Coordinates of C-alpha atoms in Angstrom, one line a residue:
M1 CA 2.3 10.3 18.3
P2 CA 0.6 8.8 15.2
E3 CA -1.3 5.5 15.5
P4 CA 1.0 2.5 15.3
V5 CA 1.6 0.8 12.0
R6 CA 1.1 -2.9 12.1
V7 CA 3.9 -4.7 10.1
L8 CA 4.3 -8.4 9.5
V9 CA 7.6 -10.0 8.6
T10 CA 7.4 -13.7 7.6
G11 CA 10.4 -16.0 7.7
A12 CA 11.2 -13.9 10.8
A13 CA 13.7 -16.4 12.3
G14 CA 15.7 -16.4 9.0
Q15 CA 18.8 -14.4 8.2
I16 CA 17.3 -11.7 6.0
A17 CA 14.8 -10.9 8.7
Y18 CA 17.6 -10.8 11.2
S19 CA 19.2 -8.0 9.2
L20 CA 15.8 -6.3 8.5
L21 CA 14.0 -6.1 11.8
Y22 CA 16.4 -3.6 13.4
S23 CA 15.9 -1.2 10.5
I24 CA 12.1 -1.4 10.8
G25 CA 12.3 -1.0 14.6
N26 CA 14.7 2.0 14.6
G27 CA 12.6 4.2 12.3
S28 CA 14.7 3.9 9.1
V29 CA 11.7 2.5 7.1
F30 CA 8.5 4.2 8.4
G31 CA 10.0 7.3 9.9
K32 CA 11.5 8.4 13.2
D33 CA 8.2 9.3 14.8
Q34 CA 6.1 6.4 13.6
P35 CA 5.3 3.7 16.3
I36 CA 5.2 0.2 15.2
I37 CA 3.6 -3.1 16.1
L38 CA 5.9 -5.7 14.7
V39 CA 4.5 -9.2 14.0
L40 CA 6.9 -12.0 13.4
L41 CA 5.7 -15.2 11.7
D42 CA 7.7 -18.4 11.1
I43 CA 7.0 -22.2 11.0
T44 CA 6.5 -24.1 14.3
P45 CA 10.0 -25.8 14.3
M46 CA 11.6 -22.3 14.2
M47 CA 9.7 -20.9 17.2
G48 CA 12.7 -21.5 19.6
V49 CA 15.0 -19.4 17.3
L50 CA 12.2 -16.8 16.9
D51 CA 12.1 -16.5 20.7
G52 CA 15.8 -15.5 20.6
V53 CA 15.0 -12.9 18.0
L54 CA 12.2 -11.5 20.1
M55 CA 14.6 -11.3 23.1
E56 CA 17.1 -9.4 21.1
L57 CA 14.5 -6.9 19.8
Q58 CA 13.4 -6.3 23.4
D59 CA 17.1 -5.8 24.3
C60 CA 17.5 -3.2 21.5
A61 CA 15.2 -1.1 23.7
L62 CA 13.8 0.7 20.6
P63 CA 11.3 3.4 21.6
L64 CA 9.2 3.0 18.4
L65 CA 8.5 -0.6 19.0
K66 CA 5.2 -0.6 20.8
E67 CA 4.7 -4.3 20.7
V68 CA 6.4 -7.3 19.2
I69 CA 4.4 -10.5 18.6
A70 CA 6.1 -13.8 17.6
T71 CA 3.7 -16.5 16.3
D72 CA 3.4 -19.5 14.1
K73 CA -0.4 -18.9 13.6
E74 CA -1.6 -17.2 10.4
E75 CA -4.8 -15.9 12.1
V76 CA -2.6 -14.0 14.6
A77 CA 0.0 -12.9 12.1
F78 CA -2.2 -11.5 9.4
K79 CA -4.8 -9.7 11.5
D80 CA -5.4 -6.0 10.7
L81 CA -2.1 -5.6 8.9
D82 CA -1.0 -2.3 7.3
V83 CA 2.1 -3.8 5.7
A84 CA 3.1 -7.5 5.0
I85 CA 6.7 -8.3 4.1
L86 CA 6.7 -11.9 3.0
V87 CA 10.3 -13.0 3.3
G88 CA 9.7 -16.7 4.2
S89 CA 9.6 -19.2 1.3
M90 CA 10.8 -22.7 0.5
P91 CA 14.5 -22.3 -0.4
R92 CA 15.9 -24.1 -3.4
R93 CA 17.7 -27.3 -2.3
E94 CA 20.5 -28.9 -4.2
G95 CA 19.3 -30.9 -7.1
M96 CA 15.9 -29.3 -7.0
E97 CA 14.2 -28.3 -10.3
R98 CA 12.8 -24.8 -10.5
K99 CA 9.4 -26.5 -11.1
D100 CA 9.6 -28.3 -7.7
L101 CA 10.5 -25.0 -6.1
L102 CA 7.5 -23.3 -7.7
K103 CA 5.2 -26.1 -6.6
A104 CA 6.3 -25.8 -2.9
N105 CA 6.0 -22.1 -2.9
V106 CA 2.6 -21.9 -4.7
K107 CA 1.2 -23.8 -1.7
I108 CA 2.8 -21.4 0.8
F109 CA 1.8 -18.2 -1.0
K110 CA -1.7 -19.4 -1.8
C111 CA -2.2 -19.9 2.0
Q112 CA -0.7 -16.5 2.8
G113 CA -2.8 -14.8 0.1
A114 CA -5.9 -16.4 1.6
A115 CA -4.8 -15.3 5.1
L116 CA -4.4 -11.7 3.9
E117 CA -7.8 -11.9 2.3
K118 CA -9.4 -13.1 5.5
Y119 CA -7.6 -11.1 8.2
A120 CA -5.7 -8.1 6.9
K121 CA -6.9 -4.6 6.1
K122 CA -8.0 -4.2 2.5
S123 CA -5.5 -1.3 2.3
V124 CA -2.5 -3.6 3.2
K125 CA 0.7 -3.2 1.2
V126 CA 2.2 -6.6 0.5
I127 CA 5.9 -6.9 -0.5
V128 CA 7.1 -10.4 -1.6
V129 CA 10.7 -11.2 -1.1
G130 CA 10.7 -15.0 -1.0
N131 CA 11.8 -16.6 -4.3
P132 CA 10.6 -17.1 -7.0
A133 CA 9.4 -13.6 -5.9
N134 CA 7.5 -12.5 -9.0
T135 CA 5.4 -15.6 -9.3
N136 CA 5.0 -16.0 -5.5
C137 CA 3.6 -12.4 -5.5
L138 CA 1.2 -13.1 -8.3
T139 CA 0.0 -16.3 -6.5
A140 CA -0.6 -14.4 -3.3
S141 CA -2.5 -11.6 -5.2
K142 CA -4.7 -14.1 -7.0
S143 CA -5.5 -15.7 -3.6
A144 CA -6.6 -12.3 -2.2
P145 CA -9.1 -11.1 -4.8
S146 CA -10.6 -8.3 -2.6
I147 CA -7.2 -6.6 -2.0
P148 CA -6.3 -4.4 -5.0
K149 CA -3.6 -6.0 -7.1
E150 CA -1.7 -2.8 -7.2
N151 CA -1.1 -3.3 -3.4
F152 CA 1.2 -6.3 -4.2
S153 CA 4.8 -5.8 -5.3
C154 CA 7.9 -7.9 -5.3
L155 CA 11.5 -7.0 -4.5
T156 CA 13.8 -6.2 -7.5
R157 CA 15.3 -3.3 -5.6
L158 CA 18.3 -5.5 -4.6
D159 CA 19.1 -6.0 -8.3
H160 CA 18.4 -2.3 -8.8
N161 CA 20.9 -1.4 -6.1
R162 CA 23.4 -3.9 -7.4
A163 CA 23.2 -2.2 -10.8
K164 CA 23.6 1.2 -9.3
A165 CA 26.6 0.1 -7.3
Q166 CA 28.4 -1.5 -10.3
I167 CA 28.1 1.8 -12.3
A168 CA 29.3 3.8 -9.3
L169 CA 32.3 1.6 -8.8
K170 CA 33.2 1.7 -12.5
L171 CA 33.1 5.5 -12.5
G172 CA 34.6 6.1 -9.1
V173 CA 31.6 7.9 -7.7
T174 CA 29.2 7.0 -4.9
A175 CA 26.0 5.1 -5.5
D176 CA 24.0 8.2 -4.7
D177 CA 25.4 9.9 -7.8
V178 CA 23.8 7.3 -10.0
K179 CA 20.0 7.3 -10.6
N180 CA 17.3 5.8 -12.8
V181 CA 18.8 2.4 -13.6
I182 CA 16.0 -0.1 -14.4
I183 CA 15.5 -3.7 -13.7
W184 CA 13.0 -5.2 -16.2
G185 CA 11.3 -8.5 -15.7
N186 CA 11.9 -11.4 -13.4
H187 CA 14.0 -11.6 -10.3
S188 CA 16.0 -14.4 -11.9
S189 CA 19.0 -14.6 -14.1
T190 CA 16.9 -13.5 -17.1
Q191 CA 16.3 -10.1 -15.5
Y192 CA 17.5 -7.2 -17.6
P193 CA 19.5 -4.4 -15.9
D194 CA 19.1 -1.4 -18.2
V195 CA 21.1 1.8 -18.0
N196 CA 20.0 3.4 -21.2
H197 CA 18.0 6.0 -19.2
A198 CA 20.3 6.2 -16.2
K199 CA 22.1 9.3 -15.2
V200 CA 25.3 9.9 -13.2
K201 CA 26.5 13.1 -11.5
L202 CA 30.0 13.9 -12.7
Q203 CA 31.7 17.2 -11.7
G204 CA 28.4 18.6 -10.6
K205 CA 26.5 17.9 -13.8
E206 CA 24.2 15.0 -14.8
V207 CA 25.2 12.9 -17.8
G208 CA 23.9 9.7 -19.3
V209 CA 25.7 6.5 -18.1
Y210 CA 26.5 5.4 -21.7
E211 CA 28.1 8.8 -22.4
A212 CA 30.0 8.9 -19.1
L213 CA 31.4 5.4 -19.4
K214 CA 32.1 5.3 -23.1
D215 CA 32.3 1.5 -22.8
D216 CA 29.3 0.0 -24.6
S217 CA 30.7 -3.5 -24.7
W218 CA 31.1 -3.6 -20.9
L219 CA 27.6 -2.2 -20.4
K220 CA 26.0 -4.7 -22.8
G221 CA 28.0 -7.7 -21.6
E222 CA 29.9 -8.0 -18.3
F223 CA 27.8 -5.4 -16.4
I224 CA 24.5 -7.2 -17.2
K225 CA 26.0 -10.6 -16.3
T226 CA 27.5 -9.3 -13.0
V227 CA 24.1 -8.0 -11.9
Q228 CA 22.3 -11.1 -13.0
Q229 CA 24.7 -13.5 -11.3
R230 CA 25.5 -11.4 -8.2
G231 CA 23.3 -13.5 -5.8
A232 CA 25.0 -16.7 -6.9
D233 CA 28.5 -15.0 -6.5
V234 CA 27.6 -13.9 -2.9
I235 CA 26.5 -17.5 -2.0
K236 CA 29.7 -18.9 -3.5
A237 CA 31.9 -16.5 -1.5
R238 CA 29.9 -16.4 1.8
K239 CA 28.4 -19.9 1.7
L240 CA 25.2 -18.0 2.6
S241 CA 22.8 -16.0 0.5
S242 CA 22.7 -12.1 0.5
A243 CA 21.1 -11.0 3.7
M244 CA 22.5 -7.6 4.7
S245 CA 22.0 -6.2 1.1
A246 CA 18.6 -7.9 0.7
A247 CA 17.4 -6.3 4.0
K248 CA 18.7 -2.9 2.9
A249 CA 16.8 -3.3 -0.4
I250 CA 13.6 -4.3 1.4
S251 CA 14.0 -1.2 3.6
D252 CA 14.5 1.0 0.5
H253 CA 11.5 -0.5 -1.3
V254 CA 9.1 -0.2 1.6
R255 CA 10.3 3.3 2.5
D256 CA 9.7 4.5 -1.1
I257 CA 6.1 3.0 -1.0
W258 CA 5.5 4.8 2.3
F259 CA 7.1 8.2 1.5
G260 CA 7.3 8.3 -2.3
T261 CA 10.2 8.5 -4.7
P262 CA 12.3 11.7 -4.9
E263 CA 11.4 14.2 -7.7
G264 CA 13.0 13.2 -11.0
E265 CA 13.9 9.7 -9.8
F266 CA 12.4 6.3 -10.5
V267 CA 13.0 2.9 -8.9
S268 CA 12.4 -0.7 -10.0
M269 CA 9.7 -2.9 -8.5
G270 CA 7.9 -6.0 -9.5
V271 CA 4.3 -5.0 -10.1
I272 CA 1.2 -6.2 -12.0
S273 CA 1.8 -5.5 -15.7
D274 CA -1.8 -4.5 -16.6
G275 CA -1.9 -1.4 -18.8
N276 CA 1.8 -0.9 -19.3
S277 CA 3.0 0.8 -22.5
Y278 CA 6.1 -1.4 -23.0
G279 CA 4.4 -4.3 -24.8
I280 CA 4.6 -6.6 -21.8
P281 CA 1.6 -8.9 -21.6
D282 CA -1.1 -8.2 -19.0
D283 CA -1.4 -10.2 -15.8
L284 CA 2.3 -10.8 -15.2
L285 CA 4.1 -9.7 -12.1
Y286 CA 7.0 -7.9 -13.9
S287 CA 9.7 -5.5 -12.7
F288 CA 9.2 -2.0 -14.2
P289 CA 10.5 1.5 -13.6
V290 CA 8.0 3.3 -11.3
V291 CA 7.4 6.5 -9.5
I292 CA 5.5 6.5 -6.2
K293 CA 3.3 9.2 -4.7
N294 CA 0.7 9.0 -1.9
K295 CA 1.6 5.3 -1.4
T296 CA 0.6 4.6 -5.1
W297 CA 3.0 3.6 -7.8
K298 CA 2.7 4.5 -11.5
F299 CA 4.7 3.2 -14.5
V300 CA 7.3 5.6 -15.9
E301 CA 6.0 6.1 -19.4
G302 CA 7.5 6.9 -22.7
L303 CA 11.0 5.7 -22.3
P304 CA 12.4 4.8 -25.8
I305 CA 13.3 1.1 -26.0
N306 CA 16.0 0.0 -28.5
D307 CA 16.2 -3.4 -30.2
F308 CA 18.8 -4.7 -27.7
S309 CA 16.5 -3.9 -24.8
R310 CA 13.4 -5.2 -26.5
E311 CA 14.9 -8.6 -27.0
K312 CA 16.0 -8.8 -23.3
M313 CA 12.6 -7.5 -22.0
D314 CA 10.7 -10.1 -24.1
L315 CA 13.0 -12.9 -23.0
T316 CA 12.3 -12.3 -19.3
A317 CA 8.6 -11.8 -20.0
K318 CA 8.5 -15.2 -21.7
E319 CA 10.1 -16.9 -18.6
L320 CA 7.5 -15.2 -16.3
A321 CA 4.7 -16.4 -18.5
E322 CA 6.0 -19.9 -18.3
E323 CA 6.4 -19.7 -14.6
K324 CA 2.9 -18.4 -14.2
E325 CA 1.5 -21.2 -16.3
T326 CA 3.3 -23.8 -14.2
A327 CA 2.3 -22.1 -11.0
F328 CA -1.4 -21.9 -12.0
E329 CA -1.5 -25.6 -12.8
F330 CA -0.4 -26.2 -9.2
L331 CA -2.7 -23.5 -7.9
S332 CA -5.8 -25.1 -9.2
S333 CA -4.8 -28.4 -7.6
A334 CA -3.2 -27.0 -4.4

């Protein structure tokens, strides 16, 4: 048996974690022969609930779970980590400005970045899920200067999977038949779901999505809006935010970091924009198409960008630059 991988999930008493932990424990993420030490972190008032989660994980009797540690202490949670999945964040309350949300989360992610810096392995892979995910991720990275910034990524895979699913539904194929959709930019309603480079398998051969659908106005209008607003639509219907689909997307994202992306396929991830060839300013945490090999991501290069895409990509970059500026004001005073 290989050495156990030490994995932290924060916000571990919350509903996304509740959907995620079983997938990590049963081998769906790190492989069926990879033992795991699972560390669960939440705030002190949630420790009672977290005990219940711990009991359930024990009761799943999962052979790969070597140890499960539930804690409210950062020095316990962040010690010697191989992977940190930062799900916990301050949720947006009714009547709350995005600025207030940013301020509360800068504080959280500054602390967690500092804890990663102090206690985790320098090779740790950090995945930020808690919103505003891009800026939270950048904040954590800035607070952990000795961990390579390429080791930090944020989740836009849920948006990616939503885009894939919408195309598949429209064409009457399975989501597996659709590949290379892209989410550009921020995990917010300015994100740009782009299918200009996406392919779909129809009757055994691959065709471009635009060619297959022959419905440009849907692709440039309703499709984009549906993906951008999907999170809000789920909340409206369920009175709770997406948890099952978010957990599935986290599993996909982390598994791809661990095992790499399939040949000829790329995925969307929020990563540091330094050195990209798409005219996005450096030092933003922006979602790009990437391929992954040996646990290292690379930008997909050389995709032609039309005027429609350019405008949408710049708009979401502008929002991220503004968020960053606000966050960094707080960061210096936090």
